Coordinates of C-alpha atoms in Angstrom, one line a residue:
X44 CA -139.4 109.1 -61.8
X45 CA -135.5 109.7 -63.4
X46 CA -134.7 106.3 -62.0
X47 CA -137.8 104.6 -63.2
X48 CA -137.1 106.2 -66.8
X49 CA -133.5 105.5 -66.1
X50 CA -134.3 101.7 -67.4
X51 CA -134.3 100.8 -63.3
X52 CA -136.9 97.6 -62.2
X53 CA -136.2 97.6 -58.9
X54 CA -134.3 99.1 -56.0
X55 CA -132.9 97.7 -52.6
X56 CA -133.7 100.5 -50.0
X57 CA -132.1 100.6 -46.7
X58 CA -134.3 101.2 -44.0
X59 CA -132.4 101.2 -40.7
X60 CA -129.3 100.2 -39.2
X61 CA -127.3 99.6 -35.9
X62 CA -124.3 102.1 -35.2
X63 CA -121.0 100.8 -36.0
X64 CA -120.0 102.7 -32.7
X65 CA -120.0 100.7 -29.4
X66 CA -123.3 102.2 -28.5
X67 CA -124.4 99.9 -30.9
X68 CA -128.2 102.0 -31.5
X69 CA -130.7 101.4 -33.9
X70 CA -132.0 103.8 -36.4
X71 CA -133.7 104.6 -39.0
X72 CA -132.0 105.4 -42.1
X73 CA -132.9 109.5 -42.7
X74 CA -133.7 109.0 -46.3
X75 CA -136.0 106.0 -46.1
X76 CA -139.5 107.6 -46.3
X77 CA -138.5 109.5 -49.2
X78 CA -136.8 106.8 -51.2
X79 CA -139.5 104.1 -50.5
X80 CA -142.8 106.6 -51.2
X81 CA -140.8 108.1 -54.1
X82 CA -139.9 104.0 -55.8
X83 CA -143.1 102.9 -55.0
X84 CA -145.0 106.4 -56.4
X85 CA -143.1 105.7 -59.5
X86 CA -143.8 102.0 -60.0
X87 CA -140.7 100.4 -58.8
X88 CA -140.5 96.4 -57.2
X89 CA -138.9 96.9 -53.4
X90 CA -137.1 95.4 -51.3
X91 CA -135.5 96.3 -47.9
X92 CA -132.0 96.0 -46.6
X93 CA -131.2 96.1 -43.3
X94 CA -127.2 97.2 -42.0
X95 CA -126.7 94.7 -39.2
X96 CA -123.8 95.4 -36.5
X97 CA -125.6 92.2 -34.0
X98 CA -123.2 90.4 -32.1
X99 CA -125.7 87.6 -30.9
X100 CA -128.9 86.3 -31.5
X101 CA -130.8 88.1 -29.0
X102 CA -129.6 91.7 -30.9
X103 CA -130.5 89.9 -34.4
X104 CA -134.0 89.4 -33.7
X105 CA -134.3 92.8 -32.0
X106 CA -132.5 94.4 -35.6
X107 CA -135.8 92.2 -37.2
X108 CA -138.5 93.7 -35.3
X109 CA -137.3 96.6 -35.4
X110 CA -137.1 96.3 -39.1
X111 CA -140.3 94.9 -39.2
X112 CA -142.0 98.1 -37.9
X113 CA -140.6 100.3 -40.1
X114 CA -141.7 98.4 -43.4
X115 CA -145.0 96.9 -42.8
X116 CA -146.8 99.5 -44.3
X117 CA -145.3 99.2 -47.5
X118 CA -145.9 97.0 -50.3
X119 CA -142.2 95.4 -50.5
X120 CA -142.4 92.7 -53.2
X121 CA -138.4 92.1 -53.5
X122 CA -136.5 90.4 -50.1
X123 CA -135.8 92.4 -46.9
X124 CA -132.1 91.6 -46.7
X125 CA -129.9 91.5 -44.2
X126 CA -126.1 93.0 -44.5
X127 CA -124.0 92.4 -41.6
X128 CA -120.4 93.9 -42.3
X129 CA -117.1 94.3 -40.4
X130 CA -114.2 96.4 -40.7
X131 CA -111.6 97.9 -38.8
X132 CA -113.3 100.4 -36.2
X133 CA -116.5 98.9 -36.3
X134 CA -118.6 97.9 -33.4
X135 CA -118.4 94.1 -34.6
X136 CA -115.1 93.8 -35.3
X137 CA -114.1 94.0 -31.2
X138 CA -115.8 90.7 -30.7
X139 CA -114.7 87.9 -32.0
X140 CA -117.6 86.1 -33.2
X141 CA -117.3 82.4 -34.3
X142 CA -118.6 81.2 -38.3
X143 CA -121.1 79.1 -36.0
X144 CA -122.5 82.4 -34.3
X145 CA -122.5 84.6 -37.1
X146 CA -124.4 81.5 -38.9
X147 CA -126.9 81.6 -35.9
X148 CA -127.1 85.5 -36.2
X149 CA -128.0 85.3 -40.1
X150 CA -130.5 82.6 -39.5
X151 CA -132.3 84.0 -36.0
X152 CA -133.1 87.3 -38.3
X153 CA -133.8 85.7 -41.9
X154 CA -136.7 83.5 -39.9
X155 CA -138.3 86.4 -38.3
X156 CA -138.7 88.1 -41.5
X157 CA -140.1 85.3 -42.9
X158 CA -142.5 84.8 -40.0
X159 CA -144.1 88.0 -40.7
X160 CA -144.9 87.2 -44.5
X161 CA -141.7 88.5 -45.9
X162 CA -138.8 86.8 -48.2
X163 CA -135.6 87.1 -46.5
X164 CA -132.4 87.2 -48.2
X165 CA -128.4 87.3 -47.0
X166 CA -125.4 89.4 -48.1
X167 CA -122.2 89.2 -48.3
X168 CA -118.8 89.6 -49.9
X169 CA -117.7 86.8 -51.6
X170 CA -114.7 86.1 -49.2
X171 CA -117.1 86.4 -46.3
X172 CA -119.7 83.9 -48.0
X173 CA -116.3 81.5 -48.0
X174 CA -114.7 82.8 -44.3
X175 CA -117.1 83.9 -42.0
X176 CA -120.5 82.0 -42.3
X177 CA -121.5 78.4 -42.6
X178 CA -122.8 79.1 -46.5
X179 CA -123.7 75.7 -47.5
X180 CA -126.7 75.8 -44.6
X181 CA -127.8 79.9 -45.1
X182 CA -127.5 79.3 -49.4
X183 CA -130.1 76.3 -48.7
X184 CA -132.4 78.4 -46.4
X185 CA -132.6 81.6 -48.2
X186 CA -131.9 83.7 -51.2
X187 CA -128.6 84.8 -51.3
X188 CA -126.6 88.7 -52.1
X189 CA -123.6 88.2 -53.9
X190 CA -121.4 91.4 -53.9
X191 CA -118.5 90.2 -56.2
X192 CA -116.7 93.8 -58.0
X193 CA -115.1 93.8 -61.1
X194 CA -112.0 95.8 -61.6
X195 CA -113.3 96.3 -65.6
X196 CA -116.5 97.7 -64.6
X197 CA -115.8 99.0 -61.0
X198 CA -115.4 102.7 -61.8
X199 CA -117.6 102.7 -65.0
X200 CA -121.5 102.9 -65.5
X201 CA -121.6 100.0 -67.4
X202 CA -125.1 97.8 -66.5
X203 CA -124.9 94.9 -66.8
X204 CA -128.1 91.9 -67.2
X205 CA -129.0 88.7 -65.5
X206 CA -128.2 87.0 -69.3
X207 CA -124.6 88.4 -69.0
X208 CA -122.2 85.8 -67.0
X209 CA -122.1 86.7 -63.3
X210 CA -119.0 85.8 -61.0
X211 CA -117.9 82.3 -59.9
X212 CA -119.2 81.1 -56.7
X213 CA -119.3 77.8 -54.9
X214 CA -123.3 78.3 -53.9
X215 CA -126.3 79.3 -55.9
X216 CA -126.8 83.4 -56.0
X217 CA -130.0 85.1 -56.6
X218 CA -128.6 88.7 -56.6
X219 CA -125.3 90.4 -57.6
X220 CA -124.0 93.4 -56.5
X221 CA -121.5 94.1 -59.6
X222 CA -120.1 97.9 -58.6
X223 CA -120.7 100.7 -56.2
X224 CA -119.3 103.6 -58.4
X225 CA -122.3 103.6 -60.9
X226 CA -124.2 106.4 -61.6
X227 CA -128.1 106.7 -62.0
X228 CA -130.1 109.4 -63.1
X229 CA -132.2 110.6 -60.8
X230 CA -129.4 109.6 -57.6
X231 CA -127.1 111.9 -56.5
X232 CA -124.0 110.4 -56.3
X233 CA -122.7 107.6 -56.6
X234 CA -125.0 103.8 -56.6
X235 CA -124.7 100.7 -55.8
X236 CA -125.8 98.4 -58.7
X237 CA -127.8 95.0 -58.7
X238 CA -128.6 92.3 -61.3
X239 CA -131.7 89.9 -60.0
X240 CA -132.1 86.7 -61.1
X241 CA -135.6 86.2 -60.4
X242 CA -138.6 87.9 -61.1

């Protein structure tokens, strides 16, 4: 109800993962039930991320069923997202997986939430838009998560609106991610926060 009152529209809710370990295991994020009854209780639009560690196609579309099952009972109205990350120590970052594969990986879990009636969208960092995917061909086939950080507003609460200028980028966006240090009533802690250009 605080975030809802807070001035929020909408909220990006994870619902499950793979480890970053080399076990690689699915879950379910611990806080996913409450957040998703609680912004949907409280009249918030939702959509679904997903925290991908697949190195192949075969563990992309396993990370979309398994995805599947966990939001079909809800009424998600904003894209089910997929965020596949790297970094030093995760389980991805041991392989080396080609732009061509990643690009395959994206697009292998992107079609099977469409095939079961959702919108899929894609996110990444800037750089990795530019470095480790083919983005010309997922920017043409889906929506697109643009996390692009200001160092002016990075450690601030400043919001800003889909009628302020976003960042620069070579492909068309349809969300920004503009800080991770924002606070929000109602979350404890700090947010990430999220302008949507579409309704």
């Amino acid at each position: 109800a605080k975030v809802k009152a807070s001035g929020m529209d909408f909220v990006i809710i994870k619902c499950g993962g793979r480890s970053t370990g080399s076990d690689g295991a699915l879950y379910t994020d611990k806080a996913f039930e409450k957040n998703i009854e609680g912004a949907l209780a409280n009249g918030l639009q939702v959509g679904i991320y997903f925290f991908s560690q697949a190195i192949n196609t075969k563990e992309a579309a396993a990370e979309a069923e398994y995805c599947i099952n966990l939001i079909k009972k809800y009424n998600i109205i904003y894209p089910v997202a997929f965020d596949w990350e790297s970094a030093k120590g995760y389980r991805v970052a041991k392989y080396k997986i080609s732009k061509s594969a990643l690009t395959s990986i994206c697009t292998t879990f992107a079609d099977k939430i469409a095939d079961a009636g959702y919108t899929p969208m894609i996110y990444f960092c800037r750089n990795d838009w530019y470095n480790i995917v083919d983005a010309k061909t997922l920017t043409s086939k889906y929506k697109v998560w643009l996390a692009m950080y200001y160092k002016k507003n990075y450690y601030t609460s400043k919001r800003w609106t889909a009628k302020e200028p976003g960042p620069d980028f070579n492909y068309k966006y349809d969300m920004w991610q503009y800080g991770v240090t924002n606070t929000v009533d109602g979350i404890e802690g700090y947010v990430d926060m999220d302008v949507s250009k579409f309704s």
